Coordinates of N, CA and C in Angstrom, one line a residue:
X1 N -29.7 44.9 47.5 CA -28.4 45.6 47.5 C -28.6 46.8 46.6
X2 N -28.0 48.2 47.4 CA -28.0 49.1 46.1 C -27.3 49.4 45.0
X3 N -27.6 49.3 44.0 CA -27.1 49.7 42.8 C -25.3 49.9 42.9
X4 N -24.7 49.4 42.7 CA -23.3 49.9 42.4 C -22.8 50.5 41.3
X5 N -21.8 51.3 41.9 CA -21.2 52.4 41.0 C -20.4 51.9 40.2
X6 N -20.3 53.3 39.3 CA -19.3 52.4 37.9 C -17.8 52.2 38.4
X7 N -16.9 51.5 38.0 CA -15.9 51.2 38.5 C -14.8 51.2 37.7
X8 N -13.4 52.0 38.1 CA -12.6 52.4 37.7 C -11.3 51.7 37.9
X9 N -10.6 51.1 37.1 CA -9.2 50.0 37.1 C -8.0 50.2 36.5
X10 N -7.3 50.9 37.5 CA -6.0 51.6 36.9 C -5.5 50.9 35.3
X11 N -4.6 51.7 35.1 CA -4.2 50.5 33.6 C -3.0 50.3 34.1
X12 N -2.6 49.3 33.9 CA -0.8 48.4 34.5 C 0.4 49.0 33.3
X13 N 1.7 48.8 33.4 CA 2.6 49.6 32.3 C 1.9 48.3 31.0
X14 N 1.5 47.2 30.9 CA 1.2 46.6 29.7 C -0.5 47.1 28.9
X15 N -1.2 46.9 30.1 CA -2.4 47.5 29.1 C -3.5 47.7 30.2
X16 N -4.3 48.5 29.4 CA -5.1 50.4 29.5 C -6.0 50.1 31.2
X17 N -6.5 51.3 31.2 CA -7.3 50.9 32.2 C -8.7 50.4 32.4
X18 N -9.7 50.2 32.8 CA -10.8 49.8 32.2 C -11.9 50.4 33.0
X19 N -12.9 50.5 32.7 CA -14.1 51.3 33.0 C -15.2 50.0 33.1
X20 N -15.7 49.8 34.2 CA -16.6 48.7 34.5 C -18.3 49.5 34.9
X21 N -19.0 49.6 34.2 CA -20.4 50.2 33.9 C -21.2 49.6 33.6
X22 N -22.8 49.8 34.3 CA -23.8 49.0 33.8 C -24.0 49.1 32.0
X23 N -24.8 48.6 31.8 CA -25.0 48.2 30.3 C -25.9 49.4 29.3
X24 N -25.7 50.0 28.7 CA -26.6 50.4 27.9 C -27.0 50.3 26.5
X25 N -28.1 51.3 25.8 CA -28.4 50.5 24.8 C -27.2 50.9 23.9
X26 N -26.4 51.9 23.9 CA -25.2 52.4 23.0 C -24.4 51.3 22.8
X27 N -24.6 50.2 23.7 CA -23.5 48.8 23.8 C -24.3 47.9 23.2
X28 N -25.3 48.1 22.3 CA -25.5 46.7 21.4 C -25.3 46.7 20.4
X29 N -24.7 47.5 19.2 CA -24.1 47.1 18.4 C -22.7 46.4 18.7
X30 N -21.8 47.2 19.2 CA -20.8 46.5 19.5 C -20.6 45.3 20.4
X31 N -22.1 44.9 21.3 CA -22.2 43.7 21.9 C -22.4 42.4 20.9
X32 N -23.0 42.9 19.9 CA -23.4 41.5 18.9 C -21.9 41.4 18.2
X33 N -20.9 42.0 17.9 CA -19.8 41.8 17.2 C -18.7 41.0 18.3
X34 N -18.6 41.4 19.7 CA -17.7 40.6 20.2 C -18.2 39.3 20.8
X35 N -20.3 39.4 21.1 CA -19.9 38.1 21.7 C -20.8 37.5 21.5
X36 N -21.0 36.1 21.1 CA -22.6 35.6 20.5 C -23.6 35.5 21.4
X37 N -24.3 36.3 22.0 CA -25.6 36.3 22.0 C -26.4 35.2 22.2
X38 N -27.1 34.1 22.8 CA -28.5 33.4 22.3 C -29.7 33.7 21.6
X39 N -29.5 35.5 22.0 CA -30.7 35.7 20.9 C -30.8 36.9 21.0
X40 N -31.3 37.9 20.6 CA -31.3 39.1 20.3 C -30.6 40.4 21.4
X41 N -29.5 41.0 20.7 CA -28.9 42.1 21.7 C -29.8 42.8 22.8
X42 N -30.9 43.6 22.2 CA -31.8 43.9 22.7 C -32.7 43.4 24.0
X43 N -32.8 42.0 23.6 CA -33.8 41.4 24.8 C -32.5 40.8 25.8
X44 N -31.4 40.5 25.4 CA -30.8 40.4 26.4 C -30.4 41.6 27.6
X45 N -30.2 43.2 27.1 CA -30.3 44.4 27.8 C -31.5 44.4 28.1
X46 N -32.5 44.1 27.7 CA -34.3 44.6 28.5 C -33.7 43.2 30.1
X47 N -33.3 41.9 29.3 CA -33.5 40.9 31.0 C -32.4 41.9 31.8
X48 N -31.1 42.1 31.4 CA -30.2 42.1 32.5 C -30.9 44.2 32.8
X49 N -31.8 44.7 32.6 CA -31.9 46.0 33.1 C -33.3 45.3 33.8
X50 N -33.7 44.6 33.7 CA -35.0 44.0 34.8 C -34.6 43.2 36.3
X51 N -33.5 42.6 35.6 CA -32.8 42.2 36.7 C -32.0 42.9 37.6
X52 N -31.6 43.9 37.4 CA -30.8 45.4 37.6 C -32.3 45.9 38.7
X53 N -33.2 46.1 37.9 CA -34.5 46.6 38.6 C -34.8 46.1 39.8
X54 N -34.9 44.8 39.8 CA -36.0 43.8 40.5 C -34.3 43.3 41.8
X55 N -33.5 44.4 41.7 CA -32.3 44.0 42.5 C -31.7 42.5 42.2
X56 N -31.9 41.7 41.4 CA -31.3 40.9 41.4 C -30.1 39.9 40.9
X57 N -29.8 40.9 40.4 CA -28.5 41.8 39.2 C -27.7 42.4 38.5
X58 N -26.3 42.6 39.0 CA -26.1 44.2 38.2 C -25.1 43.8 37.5
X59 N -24.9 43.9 36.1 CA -24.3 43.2 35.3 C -23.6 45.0 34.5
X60 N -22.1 44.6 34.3 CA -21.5 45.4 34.3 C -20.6 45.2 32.5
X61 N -20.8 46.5 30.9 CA -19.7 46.0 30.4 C -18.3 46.6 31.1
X62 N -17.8 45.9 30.8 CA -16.2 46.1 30.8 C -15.6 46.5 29.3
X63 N -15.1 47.9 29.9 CA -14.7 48.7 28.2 C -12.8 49.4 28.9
X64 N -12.0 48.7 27.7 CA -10.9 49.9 27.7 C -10.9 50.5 27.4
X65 N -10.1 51.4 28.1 CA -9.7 52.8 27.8 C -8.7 53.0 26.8
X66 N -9.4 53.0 25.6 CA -7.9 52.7 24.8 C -8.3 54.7 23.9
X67 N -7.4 54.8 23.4 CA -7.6 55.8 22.3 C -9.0 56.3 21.7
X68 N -9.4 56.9 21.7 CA -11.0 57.1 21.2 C -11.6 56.6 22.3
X69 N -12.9 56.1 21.9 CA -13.8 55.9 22.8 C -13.3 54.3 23.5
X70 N -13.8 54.4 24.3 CA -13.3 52.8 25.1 C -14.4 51.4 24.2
X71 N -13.1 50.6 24.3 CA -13.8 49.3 23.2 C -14.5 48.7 24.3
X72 N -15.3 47.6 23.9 CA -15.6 46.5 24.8 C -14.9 45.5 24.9
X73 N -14.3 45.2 26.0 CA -13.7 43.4 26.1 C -14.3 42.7 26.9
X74 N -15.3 42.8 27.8 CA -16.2 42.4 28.1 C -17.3 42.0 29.2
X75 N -17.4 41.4 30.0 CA -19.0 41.7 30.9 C -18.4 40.8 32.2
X76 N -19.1 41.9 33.2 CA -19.0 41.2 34.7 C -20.3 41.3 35.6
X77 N -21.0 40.2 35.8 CA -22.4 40.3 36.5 C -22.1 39.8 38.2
X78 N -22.9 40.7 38.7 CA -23.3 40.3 40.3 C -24.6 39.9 40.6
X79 N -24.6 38.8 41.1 CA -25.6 38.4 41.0 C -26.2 38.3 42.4
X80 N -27.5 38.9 43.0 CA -27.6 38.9 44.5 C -29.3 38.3 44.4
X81 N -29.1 36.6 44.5 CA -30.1 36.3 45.0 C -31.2 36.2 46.2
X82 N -31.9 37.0 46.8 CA -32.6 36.8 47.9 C -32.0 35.8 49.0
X83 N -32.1 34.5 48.6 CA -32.1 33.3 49.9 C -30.8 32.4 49.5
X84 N -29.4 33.2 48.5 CA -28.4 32.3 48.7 C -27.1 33.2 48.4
X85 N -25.6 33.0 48.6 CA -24.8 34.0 48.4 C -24.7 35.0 47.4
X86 N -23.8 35.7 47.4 CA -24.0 36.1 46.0 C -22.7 35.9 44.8
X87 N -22.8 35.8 43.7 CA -22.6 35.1 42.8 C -21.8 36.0 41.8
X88 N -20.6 35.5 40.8 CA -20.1 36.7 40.4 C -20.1 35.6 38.9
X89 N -20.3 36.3 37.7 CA -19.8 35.6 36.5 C -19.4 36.6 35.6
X90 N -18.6 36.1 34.8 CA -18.1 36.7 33.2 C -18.3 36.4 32.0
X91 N -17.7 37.3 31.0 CA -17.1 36.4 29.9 C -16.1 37.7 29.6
X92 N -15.3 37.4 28.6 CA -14.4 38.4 27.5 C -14.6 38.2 26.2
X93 N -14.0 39.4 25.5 CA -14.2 39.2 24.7 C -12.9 38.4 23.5
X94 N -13.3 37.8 22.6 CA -12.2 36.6 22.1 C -10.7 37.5 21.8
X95 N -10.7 38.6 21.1 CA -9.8 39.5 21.2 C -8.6 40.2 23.0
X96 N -9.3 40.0 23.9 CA -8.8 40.7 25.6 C -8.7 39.3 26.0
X97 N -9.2 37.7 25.9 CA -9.0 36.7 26.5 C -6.8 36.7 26.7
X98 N -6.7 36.3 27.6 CA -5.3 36.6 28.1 C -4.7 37.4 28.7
X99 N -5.3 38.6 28.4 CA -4.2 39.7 29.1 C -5.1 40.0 30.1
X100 N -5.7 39.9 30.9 CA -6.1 39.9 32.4 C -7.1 40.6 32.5
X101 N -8.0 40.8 31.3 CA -9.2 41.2 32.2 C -10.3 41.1 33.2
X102 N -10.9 39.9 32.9 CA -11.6 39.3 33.8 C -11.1 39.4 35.0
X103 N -9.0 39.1 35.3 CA -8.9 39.1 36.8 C -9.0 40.5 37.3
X104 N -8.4 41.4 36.5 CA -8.5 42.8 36.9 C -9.8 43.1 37.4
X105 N -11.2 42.8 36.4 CA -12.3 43.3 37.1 C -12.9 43.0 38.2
X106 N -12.7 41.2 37.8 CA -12.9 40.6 39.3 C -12.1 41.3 40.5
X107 N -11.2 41.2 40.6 CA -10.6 41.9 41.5 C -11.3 43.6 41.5
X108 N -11.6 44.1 41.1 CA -12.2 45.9 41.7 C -13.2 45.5 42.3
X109 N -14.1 45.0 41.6 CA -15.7 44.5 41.6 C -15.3 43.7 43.3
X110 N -14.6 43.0 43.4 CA -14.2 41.9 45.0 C -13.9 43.0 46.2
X111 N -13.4 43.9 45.3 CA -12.8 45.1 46.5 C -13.9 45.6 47.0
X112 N -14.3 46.5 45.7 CA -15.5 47.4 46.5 C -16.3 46.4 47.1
X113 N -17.0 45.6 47.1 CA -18.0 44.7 47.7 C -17.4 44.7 49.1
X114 N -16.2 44.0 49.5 CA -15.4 44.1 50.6 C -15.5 45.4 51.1
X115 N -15.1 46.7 50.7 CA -14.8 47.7 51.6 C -16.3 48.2 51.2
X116 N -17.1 48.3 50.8 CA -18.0 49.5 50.8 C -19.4 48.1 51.3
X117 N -19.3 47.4 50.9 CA -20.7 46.4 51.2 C -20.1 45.8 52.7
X118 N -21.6 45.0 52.7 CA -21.9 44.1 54.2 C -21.8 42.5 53.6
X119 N -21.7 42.1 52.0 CA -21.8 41.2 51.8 C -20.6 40.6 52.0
X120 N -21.2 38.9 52.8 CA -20.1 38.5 53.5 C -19.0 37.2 53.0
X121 N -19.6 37.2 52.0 CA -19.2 36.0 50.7 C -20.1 36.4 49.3
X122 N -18.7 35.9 48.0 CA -19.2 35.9 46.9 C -18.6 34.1 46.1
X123 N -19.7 33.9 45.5 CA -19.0 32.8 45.0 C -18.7 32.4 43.2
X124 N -17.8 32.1 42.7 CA -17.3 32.0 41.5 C -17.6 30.5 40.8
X125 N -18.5 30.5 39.9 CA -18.8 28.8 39.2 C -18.1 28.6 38.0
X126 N -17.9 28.0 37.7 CA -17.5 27.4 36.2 C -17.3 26.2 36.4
X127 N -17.0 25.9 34.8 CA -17.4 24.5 34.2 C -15.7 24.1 34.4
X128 N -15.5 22.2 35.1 CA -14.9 22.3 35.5 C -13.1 22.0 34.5
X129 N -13.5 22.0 33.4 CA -12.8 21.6 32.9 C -12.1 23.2 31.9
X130 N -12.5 24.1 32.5 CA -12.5 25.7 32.2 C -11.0 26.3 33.0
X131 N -10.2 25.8 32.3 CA -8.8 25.9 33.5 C -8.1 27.8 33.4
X132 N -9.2 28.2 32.5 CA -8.6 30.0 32.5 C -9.6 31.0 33.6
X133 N -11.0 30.0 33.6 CA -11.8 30.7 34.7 C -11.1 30.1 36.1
X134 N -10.4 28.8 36.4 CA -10.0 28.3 37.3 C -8.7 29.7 37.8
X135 N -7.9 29.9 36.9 CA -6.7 30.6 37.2 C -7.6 32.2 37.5
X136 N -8.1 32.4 36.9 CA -9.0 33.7 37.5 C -9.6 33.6 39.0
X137 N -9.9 32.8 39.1 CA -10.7 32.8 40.4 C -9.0 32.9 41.4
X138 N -8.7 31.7 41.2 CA -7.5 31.6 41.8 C -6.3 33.2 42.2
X139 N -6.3 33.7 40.9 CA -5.5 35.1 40.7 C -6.3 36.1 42.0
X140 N -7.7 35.8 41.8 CA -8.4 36.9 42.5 C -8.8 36.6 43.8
X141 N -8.1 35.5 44.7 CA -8.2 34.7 45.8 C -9.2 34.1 46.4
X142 N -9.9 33.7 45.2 CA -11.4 33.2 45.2 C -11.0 31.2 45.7
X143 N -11.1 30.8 46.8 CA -10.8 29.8 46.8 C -11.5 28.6 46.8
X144 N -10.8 27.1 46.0 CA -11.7 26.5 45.6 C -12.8 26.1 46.4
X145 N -13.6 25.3 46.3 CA -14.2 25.1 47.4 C -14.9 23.6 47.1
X146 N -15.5 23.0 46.4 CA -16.1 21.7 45.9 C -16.2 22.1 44.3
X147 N -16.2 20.4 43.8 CA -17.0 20.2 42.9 C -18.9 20.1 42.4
X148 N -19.1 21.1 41.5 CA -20.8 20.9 41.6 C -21.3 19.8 40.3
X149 N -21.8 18.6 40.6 CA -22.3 17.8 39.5 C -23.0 17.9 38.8
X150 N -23.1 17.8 37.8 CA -23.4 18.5 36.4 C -25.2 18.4 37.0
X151 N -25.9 19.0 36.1 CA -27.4 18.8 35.9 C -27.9 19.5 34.3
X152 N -27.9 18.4 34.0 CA -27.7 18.3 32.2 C -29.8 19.1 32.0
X153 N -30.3 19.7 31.4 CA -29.1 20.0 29.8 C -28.6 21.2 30.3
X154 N -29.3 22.1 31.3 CA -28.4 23.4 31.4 C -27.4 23.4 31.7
X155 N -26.7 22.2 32.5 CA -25.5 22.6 33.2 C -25.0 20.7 33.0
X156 N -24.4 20.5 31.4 CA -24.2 19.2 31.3 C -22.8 18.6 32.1
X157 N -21.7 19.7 32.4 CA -20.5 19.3 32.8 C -20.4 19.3 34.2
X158 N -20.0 18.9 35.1 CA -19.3 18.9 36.3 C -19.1 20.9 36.4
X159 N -19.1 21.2 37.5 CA -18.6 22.4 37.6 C -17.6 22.7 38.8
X160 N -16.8 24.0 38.9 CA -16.1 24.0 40.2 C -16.6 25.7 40.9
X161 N -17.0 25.2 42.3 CA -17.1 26.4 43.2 C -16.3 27.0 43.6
X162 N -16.1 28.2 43.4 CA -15.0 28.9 44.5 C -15.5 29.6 45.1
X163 N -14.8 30.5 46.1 CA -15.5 31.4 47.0 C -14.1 32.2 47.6
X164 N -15.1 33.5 47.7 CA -13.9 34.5 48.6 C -14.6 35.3 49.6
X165 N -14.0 34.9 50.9 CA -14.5 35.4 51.8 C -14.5 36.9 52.3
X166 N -15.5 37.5 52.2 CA -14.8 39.2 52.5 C -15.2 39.3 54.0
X167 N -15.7 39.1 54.8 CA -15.3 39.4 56.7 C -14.4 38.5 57.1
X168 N -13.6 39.0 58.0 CA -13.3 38.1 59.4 C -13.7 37.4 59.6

């Protein structure tokens, strides 16, 4: 898939609009302050710009548009593996958890895929006991689809699939 553009999300009368852009290095200071990391700011922007490269990833921060320069509240990755659908995940940051960003992004990121791509399904995972990624998916008509059983240690919980269909 080619590269996607940065993406633009009106702001609602409660709050700002948000700018959805690949990652740069100007975002690792402020990356280590809102969100922990496993291990160095740095090597995580070298994976997700290799993965970005090698097409198999385009991982997006999410910054408002607030006053000054736009903050970070936080990240939206596409994930387009070769031989299975493609795959959308998040996070926020602890400060924007609630006021709708994730769904907001999810939802641009779902559009353009729909109107501008050929991709004919994206699917949404989380852990199943995650009832604010559940309402996200849900908000962004991502529907459920099964439960995935855990496979410990990476993935110790039960999880839930959803999916949103973009063709007819």
């Amino acid at each position: 898939m080619d590269d996607l553009p940065p993406l633009d999300v009106p702001a609602t009368a409660t709050v700002p609009a948000l700018l959805l852009r690949p990652w740069t290095e100007a975002d690792l200071t402020e990356l280590a302050r809102v969100f922990p990391l496993p291990g160095p700011p740095r090597q995580w922007l070298t994976a997700e710009t290799r993965g970005r490269a090698a097409g198999e990833r385009q991982g997006f921060a999410i910054r408002a548009r607030t006053e000054g320069a736009p903050r970070l509240v936080g990240h939206l990755v596409l994930k387009t593996p070769a031989a299975s659908p493609c795959e959308v995940g998040y996070w926020t940051a602890e400060a924007a958890r609630g006021t709708g960003v994730a769904t907001r992004a999810l939802r641009a990121l779902t559009t353009y895929l729909h109107e501008e791509t050929d991709v004919p399904q994206v699917r949404l995972l989380h852990q199943e006991d995650n009832a604010a990624s559940c309402r996200v998916a849900e908000k962004s008509d991502y529907a459920f689809s099964h439960v995935l059983p855990a496979f410990p240690p990476d993935f110790p919980r039960d999880g839930h699939v959803h999916i949103r269909h973009l063709t007819a």
